[in-house]
mmCIF file of C-alpha atoms in Angstrom:
data_model
loop_
_atom_site.group_PDB
_atom_site.id
_atom_site.type_symbol
_atom_site.label_atom_id
_atom_site.label_comp_id
_atom_site.label_asym_id
_atom_site.label_seq_id
_atom_site.Cartn_x
_atom_site.Cartn_y
_atom_site.Cartn_z
ATOM 1 C CA UNK A 1 32.593 26.769 45.579
ATOM 2 C CA UNK A 2 35.143 28.987 43.553
ATOM 3 C CA UNK A 3 36.699 27.662 40.540
ATOM 4 C CA UNK A 4 40.311 26.912 41.225
ATOM 5 C CA UNK A 5 42.348 27.111 37.855
ATOM 6 C CA UNK A 6 44.036 23.861 36.650
ATOM 7 C CA UNK A 7 47.692 24.294 37.544
ATOM 8 C CA UNK A 8 50.939 23.466 35.701
ATOM 9 C CA UNK A 9 52.865 23.897 38.827
ATOM 10 C CA UNK A 10 54.092 22.785 41.334
ATOM 11 C CA UNK A 11 52.601 19.367 40.640
ATOM 12 C CA UNK A 12 51.984 17.443 37.428
ATOM 13 C CA UNK A 13 53.854 15.827 34.828
ATOM 14 C CA UNK A 14 55.290 18.932 33.287
ATOM 15 C CA UNK A 15 55.701 20.757 36.565
ATOM 16 C CA UNK A 16 59.567 20.412 36.484
ATOM 17 C CA UNK A 17 59.546 22.748 33.505
ATOM 18 C CA UNK A 18 57.884 25.574 35.527
ATOM 19 C CA UNK A 19 59.075 25.275 39.259
ATOM 20 C CA UNK A 20 62.178 26.906 40.739
ATOM 21 C CA UNK A 21 62.706 24.242 43.241
ATOM 22 C CA UNK A 22 62.374 20.616 41.806
ATOM 23 C CA UNK A 23 62.471 17.217 43.557
ATOM 24 C CA UNK A 24 60.188 18.057 46.279
ATOM 25 C CA UNK A 25 57.746 15.454 47.926
ATOM 26 C CA UNK A 26 54.291 16.628 47.089
ATOM 27 C CA UNK A 27 51.729 16.770 49.745
ATOM 28 C CA UNK A 28 48.130 17.432 49.324
ATOM 29 C CA UNK A 29 46.107 18.989 52.094
ATOM 30 C CA UNK A 30 42.381 18.186 51.522
ATOM 31 C CA UNK A 31 39.969 20.730 53.061
ATOM 32 C CA UNK A 32 36.362 19.786 53.397
ATOM 33 C CA UNK A 33 35.105 22.386 55.663
ATOM 34 C CA UNK A 34 36.292 25.558 57.520
ATOM 35 C CA UNK A 35 36.671 23.671 60.763
ATOM 36 C CA UNK A 36 38.561 20.791 59.210
ATOM 37 C CA UNK A 37 40.720 23.276 57.478
ATOM 38 C CA UNK A 38 41.680 25.180 60.613
ATOM 39 C CA UNK A 39 42.771 21.840 62.149
ATOM 40 C CA UNK A 40 44.425 20.714 59.039
ATOM 41 C CA UNK A 41 46.800 23.709 58.923
ATOM 42 C CA UNK A 42 48.398 22.809 62.101
ATOM 43 C CA UNK A 43 49.378 19.377 60.587
ATOM 44 C CA UNK A 44 50.654 21.166 57.530
ATOM 45 C CA UNK A 45 52.859 23.514 59.720
ATOM 46 C CA UNK A 46 54.759 20.551 60.953
ATOM 47 C CA UNK A 47 56.300 19.844 57.616
ATOM 48 C CA UNK A 48 55.693 22.869 55.250
ATOM 49 C CA UNK A 49 59.030 24.502 56.458
ATOM 50 C CA UNK A 50 61.068 21.759 55.076
ATOM 51 C CA UNK A 51 62.684 22.713 51.753
ATOM 52 C CA UNK A 52 62.261 19.211 50.387
ATOM 53 C CA UNK A 53 58.342 19.418 50.799
ATOM 54 C CA UNK A 54 55.839 21.187 48.545
ATOM 55 C CA UNK A 55 52.322 21.463 49.980
ATOM 56 C CA UNK A 56 49.222 22.104 47.913
ATOM 57 C CA UNK A 57 45.542 22.454 48.710
ATOM 58 C CA UNK A 58 42.254 21.177 47.365
ATOM 59 C CA UNK A 59 38.741 21.461 48.297
ATOM 60 C CA UNK A 60 37.238 17.992 49.188
ATOM 61 C CA UNK A 61 33.539 17.190 48.611
ATOM 62 C CA UNK A 62 31.402 17.957 51.619
ATOM 63 C CA UNK A 63 27.898 19.062 52.522
ATOM 64 C CA UNK A 64 29.292 21.805 54.653
ATOM 65 C CA UNK A 65 31.659 23.376 52.205
ATOM 66 C CA UNK A 66 30.406 26.963 52.646
ATOM 67 C CA UNK A 67 33.302 29.324 53.318
ATOM 68 C CA UNK A 68 36.096 26.886 52.154
ATOM 69 C CA UNK A 69 36.830 28.744 49.082
ATOM 70 C CA UNK A 70 37.514 32.059 51.093
ATOM 71 C CA UNK A 71 39.419 29.907 53.749
ATOM 72 C CA UNK A 72 41.772 28.534 50.937
ATOM 73 C CA UNK A 73 42.337 31.809 49.358
ATOM 74 C CA UNK A 74 43.350 33.215 52.678
ATOM 75 C CA UNK A 75 45.974 30.397 53.136
ATOM 76 C CA UNK A 76 48.128 31.823 50.328
ATOM 77 C CA UNK A 77 48.786 28.395 49.227
ATOM 78 C CA UNK A 78 48.464 26.728 45.731
ATOM 79 C CA UNK A 79 44.838 25.575 45.374
ATOM 80 C CA UNK A 80 44.083 22.841 42.882
ATOM 81 C CA UNK A 81 40.601 22.059 41.652
ATOM 82 C CA UNK A 82 39.403 18.757 43.015
ATOM 83 C CA UNK A 83 39.168 17.249 39.378
ATOM 84 C CA UNK A 84 42.939 17.751 39.218
ATOM 85 C CA UNK A 85 43.787 16.645 42.564
ATOM 86 C CA UNK A 86 42.288 13.278 41.859
ATOM 87 C CA UNK A 87 44.246 12.802 38.809
ATOM 88 C CA UNK A 88 47.634 13.619 40.111
ATOM 89 C CA UNK A 89 49.889 11.279 42.321
ATOM 90 C CA UNK A 90 51.029 12.846 45.783
ATOM 91 C CA UNK A 91 53.561 11.432 48.082
ATOM 92 C CA UNK A 92 51.083 12.145 51.000
ATOM 93 C CA UNK A 93 47.705 13.473 51.416
ATOM 94 C CA UNK A 94 46.320 14.881 54.786
ATOM 95 C CA UNK A 95 42.550 15.268 55.717
ATOM 96 C CA UNK A 96 40.481 15.922 58.818
ATOM 97 C CA UNK A 97 37.237 14.593 57.144
ATOM 98 C CA UNK A 98 36.501 11.765 54.666
ATOM 99 C CA UNK A 99 34.597 13.028 51.452
ATOM 100 C CA UNK A 100 36.298 11.816 48.182
ATOM 101 C CA UNK A 101 39.313 10.142 49.892
ATOM 102 C CA UNK A 102 38.762 7.045 47.912
ATOM 103 C CA UNK A 103 39.550 8.974 44.691
ATOM 104 C CA UNK A 104 43.055 10.091 45.703
ATOM 105 C CA UNK A 105 46.213 8.499 44.580
ATOM 106 C CA UNK A 106 48.465 9.073 47.724
ATOM 107 C CA UNK A 107 49.174 7.420 51.113
ATOM 108 C CA UNK A 108 46.557 9.151 53.240
ATOM 109 C CA UNK A 109 46.590 10.263 56.972
ATOM 110 C CA UNK A 110 43.241 11.328 58.626
ATOM 111 C CA UNK A 111 43.070 13.235 61.851
ATOM 112 C CA UNK A 112 39.978 14.506 63.951
ATOM 113 C CA UNK A 113 38.707 17.999 63.303
ATOM 114 C CA UNK A 114 37.241 18.435 66.819
ATOM 115 C CA UNK A 115 37.896 16.949 70.375
ATOM 116 C CA UNK A 116 38.819 13.608 69.474
ATOM 117 C CA UNK A 117 36.169 11.213 68.194
ATOM 118 C CA UNK A 118 33.592 12.005 70.768
ATOM 119 C CA UNK A 119 30.370 12.163 68.637
ATOM 120 C CA UNK A 120 28.116 9.489 67.456
ATOM 121 C CA UNK A 121 25.685 9.024 64.605
ATOM 122 C CA UNK A 122 22.869 6.652 64.339
ATOM 123 C CA UNK A 123 20.818 5.540 67.382
ATOM 124 C CA UNK A 124 20.684 2.575 69.714
ATOM 125 C CA UNK A 125 22.691 -0.554 68.681
ATOM 126 C CA UNK A 126 23.525 1.070 65.270
ATOM 127 C CA UNK A 127 25.153 4.188 66.891
ATOM 128 C CA UNK A 128 28.907 4.417 66.071
ATOM 129 C CA UNK A 129 31.556 7.050 66.717
ATOM 130 C CA UNK A 130 31.974 9.286 63.713
ATOM 131 C CA UNK A 131 35.446 9.078 62.093
ATOM 132 C CA UNK A 132 36.427 5.613 63.552
ATOM 133 C CA UNK A 133 33.743 3.665 61.663
ATOM 134 C CA UNK A 134 33.985 1.426 58.711
ATOM 135 C CA UNK A 135 31.668 3.635 56.571
ATOM 136 C CA UNK A 136 34.283 6.336 56.738
ATOM 137 C CA UNK A 137 37.511 4.389 56.851
ATOM 138 C CA UNK A 138 36.858 1.655 54.122
ATOM 139 C CA UNK A 139 35.585 1.439 50.592
ATOM 140 C CA UNK A 140 34.703 -1.847 48.968
ATOM 141 C CA UNK A 141 36.352 -3.612 51.867
ATOM 142 C CA UNK A 142 39.526 -1.771 51.637
ATOM 143 C CA UNK A 143 40.894 0.533 54.089
ATOM 144 C CA UNK A 144 41.283 3.944 52.744
ATOM 145 C CA UNK A 145 43.838 5.529 54.982
ATOM 146 C CA UNK A 146 47.565 4.692 55.638
ATOM 147 C CA UNK A 147 47.414 6.328 59.140
ATOM 148 C CA UNK A 148 44.538 7.256 61.416
ATOM 149 C CA UNK A 149 45.597 9.858 64.117
ATOM 150 C CA UNK A 150 44.180 9.320 67.557
ATOM 151 C CA UNK A 151 44.299 11.527 70.449
ATOM 152 C CA UNK A 152 43.834 9.012 73.277
ATOM 153 C CA UNK A 153 44.828 5.476 73.818
ATOM 154 C CA UNK A 154 41.282 4.559 74.577
ATOM 155 C CA UNK A 155 40.211 5.309 70.999
ATOM 156 C CA UNK A 156 42.216 2.205 69.847
ATOM 157 C CA UNK A 157 39.673 -0.163 71.365
ATOM 158 C CA UNK A 158 36.852 1.931 69.889
ATOM 159 C CA UNK A 159 38.518 1.604 66.505
ATOM 160 C CA UNK A 160 39.059 -2.050 67.143
ATOM 161 C CA UNK A 161 35.214 -2.609 67.653
ATOM 162 C CA UNK A 162 34.131 -0.473 64.887
ATOM 163 C CA UNK A 163 36.668 -1.124 62.103
ATOM 164 C CA UNK A 164 39.042 -3.780 63.068
ATOM 165 C CA UNK A 165 40.804 -3.664 59.611
ATOM 166 C CA UNK A 166 42.160 -0.255 60.283
ATOM 167 C CA UNK A 167 43.587 -0.829 63.844
ATOM 168 C CA UNK A 168 47.138 -1.526 62.397
ATOM 169 C CA UNK A 169 46.889 1.964 60.825
ATOM 170 C CA UNK A 170 46.165 3.676 64.074
ATOM 171 C CA UNK A 171 48.822 6.001 65.680
ATOM 172 C CA UNK A 172 48.251 7.759 68.915
ATOM 173 C CA UNK A 173 49.695 11.224 68.659
ATOM 174 C CA UNK A 174 47.815 13.239 71.191
ATOM 175 C CA UNK A 175 45.913 16.616 70.649
ATOM 176 C CA UNK A 176 47.622 19.531 68.817
ATOM 177 C CA UNK A 177 44.628 21.969 69.684
ATOM 178 C CA UNK A 178 44.917 21.042 73.454
ATOM 179 C CA UNK A 179 48.698 21.442 73.328
ATOM 180 C CA UNK A 180 48.423 24.759 71.861
ATOM 181 C CA UNK A 181 45.742 25.907 74.219
ATOM 182 C CA UNK A 182 47.878 24.805 77.180
ATOM 183 C CA UNK A 183 51.030 26.644 75.574
ATOM 184 C CA UNK A 184 48.730 29.853 75.327
ATOM 185 C CA UNK A 185 47.719 30.031 79.010
ATOM 186 C CA UNK A 186 50.761 32.215 79.767
ATOM 187 C CA UNK A 187 49.557 34.710 77.205
ATOM 188 C CA UNK A 188 46.132 35.077 78.928
ATOM 189 C CA UNK A 189 46.785 38.679 80.162
ATOM 190 C CA UNK A 190 47.657 39.684 76.562
ATOM 191 C CA UNK A 191 44.473 38.095 75.091
ATOM 192 C CA UNK A 192 42.247 39.854 77.708
ATOM 193 C CA UNK A 193 43.911 43.256 77.063
ATOM 194 C CA UNK A 194 43.572 42.870 73.400
ATOM 195 C CA UNK A 195 39.840 41.955 73.834
ATOM 196 C CA UNK A 196 39.165 44.989 75.894
ATOM 197 C CA UNK A 197 38.543 43.204 79.237
ATOM 198 C CA UNK A 198 39.327 45.722 81.900
ATOM 199 C CA UNK A 199 40.779 45.042 85.276
ATOM 200 C CA UNK A 200 38.243 43.642 87.649
ATOM 201 C CA UNK A 201 36.077 42.561 84.813
ATOM 202 C CA UNK A 202 35.088 38.918 83.966
ATOM 203 C CA UNK A 203 34.805 37.510 80.432
ATOM 204 C CA UNK A 204 31.794 35.164 79.772
ATOM 205 C CA UNK A 205 31.954 33.475 76.452
ATOM 206 C CA UNK A 206 29.113 31.839 74.862
ATOM 207 C CA UNK A 207 29.970 28.876 72.526
ATOM 208 C CA UNK A 208 27.530 27.279 70.137
ATOM 209 C CA UNK A 209 28.258 24.355 67.661
ATOM 210 C CA UNK A 210 26.030 24.032 64.708
ATOM 211 C CA UNK A 211 22.712 22.257 64.095
ATOM 212 C CA UNK A 212 19.341 22.005 65.619
ATOM 213 C CA UNK A 213 20.539 20.615 68.793
ATOM 214 C CA UNK A 214 23.088 23.556 69.312
ATOM 215 C CA UNK A 215 22.965 26.239 71.905
ATOM 216 C CA UNK A 216 22.019 28.888 69.263
ATOM 217 C CA UNK A 217 19.194 26.804 68.027
ATOM 218 C CA UNK A 218 17.670 25.683 71.266
ATOM 219 C CA UNK A 219 18.434 28.796 73.433
ATOM 220 C CA UNK A 220 17.959 31.723 71.155
ATOM 221 C CA UNK A 221 17.054 34.011 74.042
ATOM 222 C CA UNK A 222 20.235 33.106 76.003
ATOM 223 C CA UNK A 223 22.423 36.106 74.895
ATOM 224 C CA UNK A 224 19.740 38.741 75.437
ATOM 225 C CA UNK A 225 19.099 37.175 79.012
ATOM 226 C CA UNK A 226 22.752 37.372 79.862
ATOM 227 C CA UNK A 227 22.827 41.002 78.762
ATOM 228 C CA UNK A 228 19.831 41.672 80.952
ATOM 229 C CA UNK A 229 21.111 39.719 83.862
ATOM 230 C CA UNK A 230 24.976 40.273 84.050
ATOM 231 C CA UNK A 231 26.021 43.865 85.128
ATOM 232 C CA UNK A 232 27.907 45.394 82.187
ATOM 233 C CA UNK A 233 30.503 47.145 84.354
ATOM 234 C CA UNK A 234 31.634 43.781 85.904
ATOM 235 C CA UNK A 235 31.112 41.454 82.870
ATOM 236 C CA UNK A 236 32.199 41.345 79.353
ATOM 237 C CA UNK A 237 30.129 38.975 76.929
ATOM 238 C CA UNK A 238 31.532 37.256 73.799
ATOM 239 C CA UNK A 239 30.055 34.628 71.537
ATOM 240 C CA UNK A 240 31.808 31.898 69.594
ATOM 241 C CA UNK A 241 29.673 30.604 66.799
ATOM 242 C CA UNK A 242 30.659 27.345 64.915
ATOM 243 C CA UNK A 243 31.974 28.131 61.270
ATOM 244 C CA UNK A 244 29.006 26.124 59.912
ATOM 245 C CA UNK A 245 26.740 28.533 61.565
ATOM 246 C CA UNK A 246 28.534 31.666 59.952
ATOM 247 C CA UNK A 247 28.745 30.047 56.480
ATOM 248 C CA UNK A 248 25.574 28.071 56.775
ATOM 249 C CA UNK A 249 23.426 31.154 57.255
ATOM 250 C CA UNK A 250 25.843 33.932 55.900
ATOM 251 C CA UNK A 251 27.837 36.632 57.860
ATOM 252 C CA UNK A 252 25.148 39.311 57.110
ATOM 253 C CA UNK A 253 22.399 37.198 58.514
ATOM 254 C CA UNK A 254 24.145 36.179 61.674
ATOM 255 C CA UNK A 255 25.237 39.565 62.449
ATOM 256 C CA UNK A 256 21.671 40.785 61.821
ATOM 257 C CA UNK A 257 20.265 38.163 64.148
ATOM 258 C CA UNK A 258 22.533 39.369 66.821
ATOM 259 C CA UNK A 259 22.380 42.970 66.019
ATOM 260 C CA UNK A 260 20.781 43.892 69.419
ATOM 261 C CA UNK A 261 23.164 41.835 71.428
ATOM 262 C CA UNK A 262 26.109 43.430 69.617
ATOM 263 C CA UNK A 263 24.618 46.815 70.281
ATOM 264 C CA UNK A 264 24.296 45.885 73.873
ATOM 265 C CA UNK A 265 28.054 45.000 73.923
ATOM 266 C CA UNK A 266 28.352 41.502 72.582
ATOM 267 C CA UNK A 267 31.777 40.723 71.160
ATOM 268 C CA UNK A 268 30.988 38.567 68.158
ATOM 269 C CA UNK A 269 34.169 36.744 67.251
ATOM 270 C CA UNK A 270 34.525 36.048 63.538
ATOM 271 C CA UNK A 271 35.154 32.711 62.252
ATOM 272 C CA UNK A 272 38.661 33.261 60.899
ATOM 273 C CA UNK A 273 39.803 34.575 64.442
ATOM 274 C CA UNK A 274 41.544 31.728 66.516
ATOM 275 C CA UNK A 275 38.860 31.033 69.086
ATOM 276 C CA UNK A 276 41.403 29.581 71.473
ATOM 277 C CA UNK A 277 42.717 33.012 72.451
ATOM 278 C CA UNK A 278 39.063 33.891 73.444
ATOM 279 C CA UNK A 279 38.744 30.553 75.559
ATOM 280 C CA UNK A 280 42.072 31.191 77.276
ATOM 281 C CA UNK A 281 40.929 34.750 78.031
ATOM 282 C CA UNK A 282 37.519 33.657 79.467
ATOM 283 C CA UNK A 283 36.586 33.533 83.156
ATOM 284 C CA UNK A 284 33.562 31.286 82.182
ATOM 285 C CA UNK A 285 32.277 29.581 79.313
ATOM 286 C CA UNK A 286 28.702 28.644 78.589
ATOM 287 C CA UNK A 287 28.337 25.909 75.869
ATOM 288 C CA UNK A 288 26.594 22.961 74.419
ATOM 289 C CA UNK A 289 27.879 19.464 73.051
ATOM 290 C CA UNK A 290 30.425 20.958 70.835
ATOM 291 C CA UNK A 291 34.141 20.743 71.125
ATOM 292 C CA UNK A 292 34.960 24.173 72.370
ATOM 293 C CA UNK A 293 33.473 23.503 76.007
ATOM 294 C CA UNK A 294 35.578 20.464 76.066
ATOM 295 C CA UNK A 295 38.727 22.221 75.422
ATOM 296 C CA UNK A 296 37.820 25.159 77.708
ATOM 297 C CA UNK A 297 37.240 22.689 80.519
ATOM 298 C CA UNK A 298 40.366 20.857 79.840
ATOM 299 C CA UNK A 299 42.413 23.928 80.483
ATOM 300 C CA UNK A 300 40.564 24.647 83.800
ATOM 301 C CA UNK A 301 37.981 27.186 82.520
ATOM 302 C CA UNK A 302 34.689 26.994 84.525
ATOM 303 C CA UNK A 303 32.078 25.683 81.989
ATOM 304 C CA UNK A 304 28.334 25.555 82.304
ATOM 305 C CA UNK A 305 26.285 23.490 79.812
ATOM 306 C CA UNK A 306 22.913 24.460 78.446
ATOM 307 C CA UNK A 307 19.963 21.985 78.547
ATOM 308 C CA UNK A 308 19.827 20.036 75.561
ATOM 309 C CA UNK A 309 18.744 16.735 73.848
ATOM 310 C CA UNK A 310 21.980 14.612 73.985
ATOM 311 C CA UNK A 311 20.635 11.466 72.341
ATOM 312 C CA UNK A 312 23.393 9.582 70.571
ATOM 313 C CA UNK A 313 25.763 12.549 70.678
ATOM 314 C CA UNK A 314 28.597 11.493 72.986
ATOM 315 C CA UNK A 315 30.789 8.474 72.396
ATOM 316 C CA UNK A 316 31.103 6.313 75.576
ATOM 317 C CA UNK A 317 34.094 7.419 77.696
ATOM 318 C CA UNK A 318 34.976 10.358 75.629
ATOM 319 C CA UNK A 319 35.914 13.750 76.942
ATOM 320 C CA UNK A 320 32.478 14.861 75.736
ATOM 321 C CA UNK A 321 30.693 12.316 77.872
ATOM 322 C CA UNK A 322 32.822 13.176 80.892
ATOM 323 C CA UNK A 323 32.048 16.798 80.591
ATOM 324 C CA UNK A 324 28.224 16.381 79.998
ATOM 325 C CA UNK A 325 28.188 14.210 83.233
ATOM 326 C CA UNK A 326 30.303 16.450 85.483
ATOM 327 C CA UNK A 327 29.770 20.213 84.279
ATOM 328 C CA UNK A 328 27.293 22.536 85.989
ATOM 329 C CA UNK A 329 23.954 22.681 83.899
ATOM 330 C CA UNK A 330 22.808 26.319 83.308
ATOM 331 C CA UNK A 331 19.418 27.127 84.626
ATOM 332 C CA UNK A 332 18.508 30.213 82.885
ATOM 333 C CA UNK A 333 15.582 31.047 85.117
ATOM 334 C CA UNK A 334 17.641 30.718 88.305
ATOM 335 C CA UNK A 335 20.099 33.368 89.669
ATOM 336 C CA UNK A 336 23.222 33.465 87.602
ATOM 337 C CA UNK A 337 25.888 34.312 90.070
ATOM 338 C CA UNK A 338 25.606 31.184 92.186
ATOM 339 C CA UNK A 339 25.866 29.077 89.146
ATOM 340 C CA UNK A 340 28.988 30.860 88.053
ATOM 341 C CA UNK A 341 30.387 30.317 91.387
ATOM 342 C CA UNK A 342 29.654 26.658 91.541
ATOM 343 C CA UNK A 343 31.078 26.262 88.031
ATOM 344 C CA UNK A 344 34.396 27.899 89.360
ATOM 345 C CA UNK A 345 34.751 25.810 92.465
ATOM 346 C CA UNK A 346 34.373 22.661 90.352
ATOM 347 C CA UNK A 347 36.527 23.770 87.450
ATOM 348 C CA UNK A 348 39.661 21.993 88.482
ATOM 349 C CA UNK A 349 38.045 18.707 89.203
ATOM 350 C CA UNK A 350 36.085 18.703 86.087
ATOM 351 C CA UNK A 351 39.185 19.985 84.180
ATOM 352 C CA UNK A 352 41.352 17.190 85.240
ATOM 353 C CA UNK A 353 38.792 14.588 84.342
ATOM 354 C CA UNK A 354 38.005 16.052 80.795
ATOM 355 C CA UNK A 355 41.695 16.597 80.053
ATOM 356 C CA UNK A 356 42.450 12.932 80.989
ATOM 357 C CA UNK A 357 40.034 11.701 78.442
ATOM 358 C CA UNK A 358 40.903 14.203 75.855
ATOM 359 C CA UNK A 359 44.571 13.339 75.267
ATOM 360 C CA UNK A 360 46.760 10.553 76.645
ATOM 361 C CA UNK A 361 49.878 12.277 75.265
ATOM 362 C CA UNK A 362 49.735 15.929 76.346
ATOM 363 C CA UNK A 363 52.397 18.094 75.050
ATOM 364 C CA UNK A 364 53.734 15.648 72.336
ATOM 365 C CA UNK A 365 51.214 16.018 69.478
ATOM 366 C CA UNK A 366 53.288 18.267 67.253
ATOM 367 C CA UNK A 367 56.244 15.983 67.401
ATOM 368 C CA UNK A 368 54.479 12.785 67.186
ATOM 369 C CA UNK A 369 52.337 13.748 64.211
ATOM 370 C CA UNK A 370 55.311 15.230 62.460
ATOM 371 C CA UNK A 371 57.029 11.824 62.874
ATOM 372 C CA UNK A 372 54.154 9.924 61.314
ATOM 373 C CA UNK A 373 54.017 12.297 58.332
ATOM 374 C CA UNK A 374 57.691 11.939 57.534
ATOM 375 C CA UNK A 375 57.380 8.156 58.037
ATOM 376 C CA UNK A 376 54.617 8.118 55.232
ATOM 377 C CA UNK A 377 56.741 10.407 53.099
ATOM 378 C CA UNK A 378 59.629 8.071 53.434
ATOM 379 C CA UNK A 379 61.780 10.833 54.641
ATOM 380 C CA UNK A 380 63.789 11.518 57.706
ATOM 381 C CA UNK A 381 62.434 14.223 59.887
ATOM 382 C CA UNK A 382 64.882 17.250 60.460
ATOM 383 C CA UNK A 383 66.729 17.093 63.675
ATOM 384 C CA UNK A 384 64.981 20.255 64.990
ATOM 385 C CA UNK A 385 61.495 20.166 66.363
ATOM 386 C CA UNK A 386 59.236 23.226 66.406
ATOM 387 C CA UNK A 387 58.113 24.229 69.951
ATOM 388 C CA UNK A 388 54.420 24.474 70.686
ATOM 389 C CA UNK A 389 53.422 28.078 70.141
ATOM 390 C CA UNK A 390 50.842 30.135 71.774
ATOM 391 C CA UNK A 391 47.948 31.149 69.452
ATOM 392 C CA UNK A 392 48.097 34.739 67.970
ATOM 393 C CA UNK A 393 46.870 37.655 69.903
ATOM 394 C CA UNK A 394 43.461 38.675 68.469
ATOM 395 C CA UNK A 395 42.943 42.183 66.781
ATOM 396 C CA UNK A 396 39.348 43.162 67.298
ATOM 397 C CA UNK A 397 40.042 46.464 65.700
ATOM 398 C CA UNK A 398 40.041 44.556 62.404
ATOM 399 C CA UNK A 399 36.748 42.649 62.882
#
């Protein structure tokens, strides 16, 4: 973790002596991991253009904090040391994870950092959906958050079972990530051209989450196998690795592990690149129990899932569970072309089912979340609303 310097501005008791614009509502964005930070920025973007609002950042405590210092530097925002953040008062704090929230002095809104609240922890009767459980949302019997952002109405019942005290804090806003993916579909040709996918070629994307049940951990030979199996003149191969893989092992080590595949033509997408452009560009996606395959399926991309242990991974009724039950299972030892064809033929049906469980408010998340943030700030939202934008066109020349 890099040591952010204690700041005299733009927040603090003497800040008015140093700032150029005074009287702003102060908003703290708490970044725990690179993944949660990427999602958090989309919430910040709904309010930061308001000249009445000042946003600052701080790194919250988390076991997976590798890479957060670099991420925060790249935001270009003011970064407070955590020790200062917990001593200041803010008009609002936004987070997509939970470490240290009980130490803050602010109304707090939490949001998921993946595809809803689709993963569980614990086993058997003790299994709970991560993020909607009392362990995360309460401290000493007190609900920590003033708003819990949900992506689907069905999550209300899940919250009611796991943390009934927080139900009145729940707001169903939809899923910003899905909405931006959907808005990006019209830019598919631009993404494919930028990624070097030639006319007549098909892009196969391999996506791995982190951990010992992930694709990269359990199917280490899959990328070399795909290179050996897929004709290079017809197929391009790209890999999306979870930021916790990149930062948990180090950029140098991951690139070294994949050196042979990269030499054979693998496009290894860096963690700071918006993965959604690659997903929109894909003709097929091979993945595991992470969020990326869920989002890919939801926009109609043919998805194949690798064999894996899914014990206590998926929340009942979640988009993850639906995808696991309906997607084609990759059999690496079998001919690949028929499996790709089957995934393509089933993509529309699978996608409709997954999208229906991913969000119950498609297309509304930006506006709905913005309204909740302004409500907690005690302000009236501007009359103008930002349109949902396509994600940026990637620039592989800078990778």
